[in-house]
Amino acid sequence: MDEVLRDHLNTFETFFNAIGFKSRLGRLWGLLALGGRSMSAAEIARELDMSAGSVSECLNELKEWGAVNSEFSSEHRCQMHTAVSDTMSIVTTVLRRREQLAVQNFKDNARSALKYVTEQYGPTDPRVRTLQSIVTTSEIAESTIQFFVAASSAVPNDTDSRLARVIRRMTA
């Protein structure tokens, strides 16, 4: 990888860290995305100055999120790893498996607290309004996530299609 592209790896690290992932996941995924070719774990470790164990852990986590594909290469006699090029599929996996679950848990907890406060202190208690707002906001968030996931799975691979352009405008 040339130095100009290598300088961009910090951006990948920063972004992954900002959205709640380990920065080294971003650095590794960035290497695969910008590297332009599949790489073995040993090559990745060498390029990023990481231990074999750390690379393995990162690759497994990135595979879990649908961000990396791994395939055995008989030519190289090892697993070769590539970044998934359909980043929309990664985003929808994260939304479904992480954010949607967090929002649902928060909503369920707020509903439980709302029921308790209403029963114990009455419907005019000021906490009722706040808790009801949390429930409503969580429901809106769930609907937004579900819409985004459903819409993104319906977007054709053709980036010039009308639906793809609409989705891009909505998510920009």
Coordinates of N, CA and C in Angstrom, one line a residue:
M1 N 0.9 -1.2 0.0 CA 0.0 0.0 0.0 C 0.9 1.2 0.0
D2 N 0.5 2.2 -0.8 CA 1.4 3.4 -0.9 C 1.1 4.3 0.3
E3 N 2.0 5.2 0.6 CA 2.0 6.1 1.8 C 0.7 7.0 1.9
V4 N 0.3 7.4 0.7 CA -0.9 8.3 0.7 C -2.1 7.5 1.3
L5 N -2.3 6.3 0.8 CA -3.4 5.4 1.3 C -3.2 5.0 2.8
R6 N -1.9 4.7 3.1 CA -1.6 4.3 4.5 C -1.9 5.5 5.5
D7 N -1.8 6.7 5.1 CA -2.2 7.8 5.9 C -3.6 7.9 6.2
H8 N -4.5 7.2 5.4 CA -5.9 7.2 5.6 C -6.3 6.2 6.7
L9 N -5.4 5.3 7.1 CA -5.8 4.3 8.1 C -6.2 4.9 9.4
N10 N -5.6 6.0 9.8 CA -6.0 6.7 11.0 C -7.4 7.1 11.0
T11 N -7.9 7.5 9.8 CA -9.3 7.9 9.7 C -10.2 6.7 10.0
F12 N -9.9 5.5 9.5 CA -10.6 4.3 9.7 C -10.6 4.0 11.2
E13 N -9.5 4.1 11.8 CA -9.4 3.8 13.3 C -10.3 4.8 14.1
T14 N -10.2 6.1 13.8 CA -11.0 7.1 14.5 C -12.5 6.8 14.3
F15 N -12.9 6.5 13.1 CA -14.3 6.3 12.8 C -14.8 5.1 13.6
F16 N -14.1 4.0 13.5 CA -14.5 2.8 14.2 C -14.6 3.0 15.7
N17 N -13.7 3.7 16.2 CA -13.7 4.1 17.7 C -14.9 4.9 18.0
A18 N -15.2 5.9 17.1 CA -16.3 6.8 17.4 C -17.6 6.1 17.4
I19 N -17.8 5.1 16.7 CA -19.0 4.3 16.6 C -19.1 3.1 17.6
G20 N -18.1 3.1 18.5 CA -18.1 2.1 19.5 C -17.4 0.8 19.3
F21 N -16.6 0.8 18.3 CA -15.7 -0.4 18.0 C -14.3 -0.1 18.4
K22 N -13.5 -1.2 18.6 CA -12.1 -1.0 18.9 C -11.4 -0.4 17.6
S23 N -10.6 0.6 17.9 CA -9.9 1.3 16.8 C -9.1 0.4 15.9
R24 N -8.5 -0.7 16.5 CA -7.7 -1.6 15.7 C -8.6 -2.4 14.7
L25 N -9.9 -2.5 15.0 CA -10.7 -3.1 14.0 C -10.8 -2.2 12.7
G26 N -10.9 -0.9 13.0 CA -10.9 0.0 11.9 C -9.6 0.1 11.1
R27 N -8.5 0.0 11.8 CA -7.2 0.0 11.1 C -7.1 -1.3 10.3
L28 N -7.5 -2.4 10.8 CA -7.4 -3.7 10.0 C -8.3 -3.7 8.8
W29 N -9.6 -3.3 9.1 CA -10.5 -3.2 8.0 C -10.1 -2.2 6.9
G30 N -9.6 -1.1 7.4 CA -9.0 -0.1 6.5 C -7.9 -0.6 5.6
L31 N -7.0 -1.4 6.2 CA -5.9 -2.0 5.4 C -6.5 -2.9 4.3
L32 N -7.5 -3.7 4.7 CA -8.1 -4.6 3.7 C -8.8 -3.8 2.6
A33 N -9.6 -2.8 3.1 CA -10.3 -2.0 2.1 C -9.5 -1.2 1.2
L34 N -8.4 -0.6 1.7 CA -7.5 0.2 0.9 C -6.4 -0.6 0.2
G35 N -6.1 -1.8 0.7 CA -5.0 -2.6 0.2 C -5.2 -3.1 -1.3
G36 N -6.5 -3.2 -1.7 CA -6.8 -3.6 -3.0 C -6.6 -5.1 -3.4
R37 N -6.3 -5.9 -2.3 CA -6.1 -7.3 -2.6 C -6.4 -8.1 -1.3
S38 N -6.6 -9.4 -1.4 CA -6.8 -10.2 -0.2 C -5.4 -10.4 0.4
M39 N -5.5 -10.6 1.8 CA -4.2 -10.7 2.5 C -4.3 -11.8 3.5
S40 N -3.2 -12.4 3.8 CA -3.2 -13.5 4.9 C -3.1 -12.8 6.2
A41 N -3.4 -13.5 7.3 CA -3.3 -13.0 8.6 C -1.8 -12.6 8.9
A42 N -0.9 -13.3 8.4 CA 0.5 -13.0 8.6 C 0.9 -11.7 8.0
E43 N 0.4 -11.5 6.8 CA 0.7 -10.2 6.1 C 0.0 -9.0 6.8
I44 N -1.2 -9.2 7.3 CA -1.8 -8.2 8.1 C -1.0 -7.8 9.3
A45 N -0.6 -8.9 10.0 CA 0.2 -8.7 11.3 C 1.4 -7.9 11.0
R46 N 2.1 -8.2 9.9 CA 3.3 -7.6 9.5 C 3.0 -6.1 9.1
E47 N 2.0 -5.9 8.3 CA 1.7 -4.5 7.8 C 1.3 -3.6 9.0
L48 N 0.6 -4.1 9.9 CA 0.0 -3.3 11.0 C 0.8 -3.4 12.3
D49 N 1.9 -4.2 12.3 CA 2.7 -4.4 13.5 C 1.8 -4.9 14.7
M50 N 1.0 -5.9 14.4 CA 0.1 -6.5 15.4 C 0.5 -7.9 15.6
S51 N 0.2 -8.4 16.8 CA 0.5 -9.8 17.1 C -0.5 -10.7 16.3
A52 N -0.1 -12.0 16.1 CA -1.0 -12.9 15.4 C -2.3 -13.1 16.1
G53 N -2.2 -13.1 17.4 CA -3.5 -13.3 18.2 C -4.4 -12.1 18.1
S54 N -3.8 -10.9 18.1 CA -4.7 -9.7 17.9 C -5.3 -9.7 16.5
V55 N -4.5 -10.0 15.5 CA -5.1 -10.1 14.1 C -6.2 -11.1 14.1
S56 N -6.0 -12.3 14.6 CA -7.0 -13.3 14.6 C -8.3 -12.8 15.3
E57 N -8.1 -12.2 16.5 CA -9.3 -11.7 17.2 C -10.0 -10.7 16.4
C58 N -9.3 -9.7 15.8 CA -9.9 -8.7 15.0 C -10.7 -9.3 13.8
L59 N -10.0 -10.2 13.1 CA -10.6 -10.8 11.9 C -11.9 -11.6 12.3
N60 N -11.9 -12.3 13.4 CA -13.1 -13.0 13.9 C -14.2 -12.0 14.2
E61 N -13.9 -10.9 14.8 CA -14.9 -9.9 15.2 C -15.4 -9.2 13.9
L62 N -14.6 -8.9 13.0 CA -15.0 -8.3 11.7 C -15.9 -9.3 10.9
K63 N -15.5 -10.5 10.9 CA -16.4 -11.6 10.2 C -17.7 -11.6 10.9
E64 N -17.8 -11.6 12.2 CA -19.0 -11.6 12.9 C -19.9 -10.5 12.5
W65 N -19.4 -9.3 12.2 CA -20.2 -8.1 11.8 C -20.4 -8.1 10.3
G66 N -19.9 -9.1 9.6 CA -20.1 -9.2 8.2 C -19.2 -8.2 7.4
A67 N -18.1 -7.8 8.0 CA -17.2 -6.8 7.3 C -16.0 -7.4 6.6
V68 N -15.8 -8.7 6.8 CA -14.6 -9.4 6.2 C -15.1 -10.7 5.7
N69 N -14.6 -11.0 4.5 CA -14.7 -12.4 3.9 C -13.4 -13.1 4.0
S70 N -13.4 -14.4 4.3 CA -12.2 -15.2 4.4 C -12.4 -16.4 3.6
E71 N -11.4 -16.8 2.8 CA -11.4 -17.9 1.9 C -10.1 -18.6 1.9
F72 N -10.1 -19.9 1.9 CA -8.8 -20.6 1.9 C -8.3 -20.6 0.4
S73 N -7.0 -20.3 0.4 CA -6.3 -20.2 -0.9 C -5.3 -21.3 -1.0
S74 N -5.5 -22.2 -2.0 CA -4.6 -23.3 -2.1 C -3.2 -22.8 -2.6
E75 N -3.2 -21.7 -3.3 CA -2.0 -21.2 -3.8 C -1.1 -20.7 -2.6
H76 N -1.8 -20.0 -1.7 CA -1.1 -19.4 -0.5 C -1.0 -20.4 0.7
R77 N -1.9 -21.4 0.6 CA -2.0 -22.5 1.6 C -2.4 -21.9 3.0
C78 N -3.3 -20.9 2.9 CA -3.8 -20.3 4.2 C -5.1 -19.5 3.8
Q79 N -5.7 -19.1 4.9 CA -6.9 -18.2 4.7 C -6.5 -16.8 4.2
M80 N -7.2 -16.3 3.2 CA -7.0 -15.0 2.7 C -8.2 -14.2 3.0
H81 N -8.0 -12.9 3.4 CA -9.0 -12.1 3.9 C -9.2 -10.8 3.0
T82 N -10.5 -10.5 2.8 CA -10.8 -9.3 2.1 C -11.9 -8.5 2.8
A83 N -11.9 -7.2 2.6 CA -12.9 -6.3 3.2 C -14.2 -6.5 2.3
V84 N -15.3 -6.6 2.9 CA -16.6 -6.7 2.2 C -16.8 -5.3 1.5
S85 N -17.1 -5.4 0.3 CA -17.3 -4.1 -0.5 C -18.6 -3.5 -0.3
D86 N -19.6 -4.3 0.1 CA -21.0 -3.8 0.3 C -21.1 -3.3 1.7
T87 N -20.7 -2.0 1.9 CA -20.7 -1.5 3.3 C -22.1 -1.3 3.8
M88 N -23.1 -1.2 3.0 CA -24.5 -1.1 3.4 C -24.9 -2.4 4.2
S89 N -24.4 -3.5 3.8 CA -24.7 -4.8 4.5 C -24.1 -4.8 5.9
I90 N -22.9 -4.2 6.0 CA -22.2 -4.1 7.3 C -23.1 -3.2 8.2
V91 N -23.5 -2.0 7.7 CA -24.2 -1.1 8.5 C -25.6 -1.7 9.0
T92 N -26.2 -2.4 8.1 CA -27.5 -3.0 8.5 C -27.3 -4.1 9.5
T93 N -26.2 -4.9 9.4 CA -25.9 -5.9 10.4 C -25.7 -5.2 11.8
V94 N -24.9 -4.2 11.8 CA -24.6 -3.5 13.1 C -26.0 -2.9 13.6
L95 N -26.8 -2.3 12.8 CA -28.0 -1.7 13.3 C -28.9 -2.8 13.9
R96 N -29.0 -3.9 13.1 CA -29.9 -5.0 13.6 C -29.4 -5.6 14.9
R97 N -28.1 -5.9 15.0 CA -27.6 -6.7 16.1 C -27.1 -5.9 17.3
R98 N -26.9 -4.6 17.1 CA -26.4 -3.8 18.2 C -27.3 -2.7 18.6
E99 N -27.6 -1.7 17.7 CA -28.4 -0.6 18.0 C -29.9 -1.0 18.3
Q100 N -30.4 -1.8 17.4 CA -31.8 -2.2 17.6 C -32.0 -2.9 19.0
L101 N -31.1 -3.7 19.3 CA -31.2 -4.4 20.6 C -31.1 -3.4 21.8
A102 N -30.1 -2.5 21.7 CA -30.0 -1.5 22.7 C -31.2 -0.6 22.9
V103 N -31.8 -0.2 21.8 CA -33.0 0.6 21.8 C -34.2 -0.2 22.4
Q104 N -34.3 -1.4 22.0 CA -35.4 -2.2 22.5 C -35.2 -2.4 24.0
N105 N -34.0 -2.7 24.5 CA -33.8 -2.9 25.9 C -34.1 -1.6 26.7
F106 N -33.7 -0.5 26.2 CA -33.9 0.8 26.8 C -35.4 1.1 26.9
K107 N -36.1 0.8 25.8 CA -37.6 1.0 25.8 C -38.3 0.1 26.8
D108 N -37.9 -1.2 26.8 CA -38.6 -2.1 27.7 C -38.3 -1.7 29.2
N109 N -37.1 -1.3 29.5 CA -36.8 -0.8 30.8 C -37.6 0.4 31.2
A110 N -37.7 1.4 30.2 CA -38.5 2.6 30.5 C -40.0 2.3 30.7
R111 N -40.5 1.3 29.9 CA -41.9 0.9 30.1 C -42.1 0.3 31.5
S112 N -41.2 -0.5 31.9 CA -41.3 -1.1 33.2 C -41.3 0.0 34.3
A113 N -40.4 0.9 34.2 CA -40.3 2.0 35.2 C -41.5 2.9 35.1
L114 N -42.1 3.1 33.9 CA -43.3 3.9 33.7 C -44.5 3.3 34.4
K115 N -44.6 2.0 34.2 CA -45.7 1.2 34.9 C -45.6 1.3 36.4
Y116 N -44.4 1.2 36.9 CA -44.1 1.2 38.4 C -44.4 2.6 38.9
V117 N -43.9 3.7 38.3 CA -44.1 5.0 38.7 C -45.6 5.4 38.7
T118 N -46.3 5.0 37.6 CA -47.7 5.3 37.4 C -48.5 4.6 38.5
E119 N -48.2 3.4 38.8 CA -48.9 2.6 39.9 C -48.6 3.2 41.3
Q120 N -47.4 3.5 41.5 CA -46.9 3.9 42.9 C -47.2 5.3 43.2
Y121 N -47.0 6.2 42.2 CA -47.1 7.6 42.4 C -48.1 8.4 41.6
G122 N -48.8 7.7 40.8 CA -49.9 8.3 40.0 C -49.5 8.8 38.7
P123 N -50.5 9.0 37.8 CA -50.2 9.4 36.4 C -49.7 10.9 36.3
T124 N -49.9 11.7 37.3 CA -49.4 13.1 37.3 C -48.0 13.3 37.7
D125 N -47.4 12.2 38.2 CA -46.0 12.3 38.6 C -45.1 12.8 37.5
P126 N -44.2 13.8 37.7 CA -43.4 14.3 36.6 C -42.6 13.3 35.8
R127 N -42.2 12.2 36.5 CA -41.4 11.1 35.9 C -42.2 10.4 34.8
V128 N -43.5 10.4 34.9 CA -44.4 9.7 33.9 C -44.1 10.3 32.5
R129 N -44.1 11.6 32.5 CA -43.9 12.3 31.2 C -42.6 12.0 30.5
T130 N -41.5 12.0 31.4 CA -40.2 11.7 30.9 C -40.1 10.3 30.4
L131 N -40.6 9.3 31.2 CA -40.6 7.9 30.8 C -41.4 7.6 29.6
Q132 N -42.5 8.3 29.5 CA -43.4 8.1 28.3 C -42.6 8.6 27.0
S133 N -41.9 9.7 27.2 CA -41.1 10.3 26.1 C -40.0 9.3 25.7
I134 N -39.4 8.7 26.7 CA -38.4 7.7 26.3 C -39.0 6.5 25.5
V135 N -40.1 6.1 25.9 CA -40.8 4.9 25.2 C -41.1 5.4 23.8
T136 N -41.7 6.5 23.6 CA -42.1 7.0 22.3 C -40.9 7.2 21.4
T137 N -39.8 7.9 22.0 CA -38.6 8.1 21.2 C -38.0 6.8 20.8
S138 N -38.0 5.8 21.7 CA -37.4 4.5 21.4 C -38.2 3.8 20.3
E139 N -39.5 4.0 20.3 CA -40.4 3.4 19.3 C -40.1 4.0 17.9
I140 N -39.9 5.3 17.9 CA -39.5 6.0 16.7 C -38.1 5.5 16.2
A141 N -37.2 5.4 17.1 CA -35.9 4.9 16.7 C -35.9 3.5 16.2
E142 N -36.7 2.6 16.8 CA -36.9 1.2 16.3 C -37.5 1.2 14.9
S143 N -38.5 2.1 14.7 CA -39.1 2.2 13.3 C -38.1 2.7 12.3
T144 N -37.3 3.6 12.7 CA -36.3 4.2 11.8 C -35.3 3.1 11.4
I145 N -34.8 2.4 12.4 CA -33.8 1.3 12.1 C -34.5 0.3 11.2
Q146 N -35.7 -0.1 11.5 CA -36.4 -1.1 10.7 C -36.5 -0.6 9.3
F147 N -36.9 0.6 9.1 CA -37.0 1.2 7.8 C -35.7 1.2 7.0
F148 N -34.7 1.6 7.7 CA -33.3 1.7 7.1 C -32.9 0.3 6.7
V149 N -33.1 -0.7 7.5 CA -32.6 -2.1 7.2 C -33.4 -2.6 6.1
A150 N -34.8 -2.4 6.1 CA -35.6 -2.9 5.0 C -35.3 -2.2 3.7
A151 N -35.1 -0.9 3.8 CA -34.8 -0.1 2.5 C -33.5 -0.5 2.0
S152 N -32.5 -0.7 2.8 CA -31.2 -1.0 2.3 C -31.1 -2.4 1.7
S153 N -31.9 -3.3 2.2 CA -31.9 -4.7 1.6 C -32.6 -4.7 0.3
A154 N -33.5 -3.7 0.0 CA -34.2 -3.6 -1.2 C -33.4 -2.8 -2.3
V155 N -32.3 -2.1 -1.9 CA -31.6 -1.4 -2.8 C -30.8 -2.3 -3.8
P156 N -31.1 -2.1 -5.1 CA -30.4 -3.0 -6.0 C -28.9 -2.7 -6.1
N157 N -28.1 -3.6 -6.6 CA -26.6 -3.3 -6.7 C -26.3 -2.2 -7.7
D158 N -27.3 -2.0 -8.6 CA -27.1 -0.9 -9.6 C -27.1 0.5 -8.9
T159 N -26.0 1.1 -8.7 CA -25.9 2.4 -8.0 C -26.6 3.5 -8.8
D160 N -26.9 3.3 -10.0 CA -27.6 4.4 -10.8 C -29.1 4.2 -10.8
S161 N -29.7 3.2 -10.1 CA -31.1 3.0 -10.1 C -31.8 4.1 -9.3
R162 N -33.0 4.3 -9.6 CA -33.7 5.4 -8.9 C -33.8 5.2 -7.4
L163 N -34.1 3.9 -7.0 CA -34.2 3.6 -5.6 C -32.9 3.8 -4.9
A164 N -31.8 3.4 -5.5 CA -30.4 3.6 -4.9 C -30.2 5.1 -4.7
R165 N -30.5 5.9 -5.7 CA -30.3 7.4 -5.6 C -31.2 7.9 -4.4
V166 N -32.4 7.5 -4.3 CA -33.3 8.0 -3.2 C -32.7 7.6 -1.9
I167 N -32.3 6.4 -1.7 CA -31.7 5.9 -0.5 C -30.4 6.8 -0.1
R168 N -29.6 7.0 -1.1 CA -28.4 7.8 -0.9 C -28.8 9.2 -0.4
R169 N -29.8 9.8 -1.0 CA -30.2 11.2 -0.6 C -30.7 11.1 0.8
M170 N -31.5 10.1 1.1 CA -32.1 10.0 2.5 C -31.0 9.8 3.5
T171 N -30.0 9.1 3.2 CA -29.0 8.8 4.2 C -27.8 9.8 4.2
A172 N -27.8 10.7 3.3 CA -26.7 11.7 3.2 C -26.9 12.8 4.3

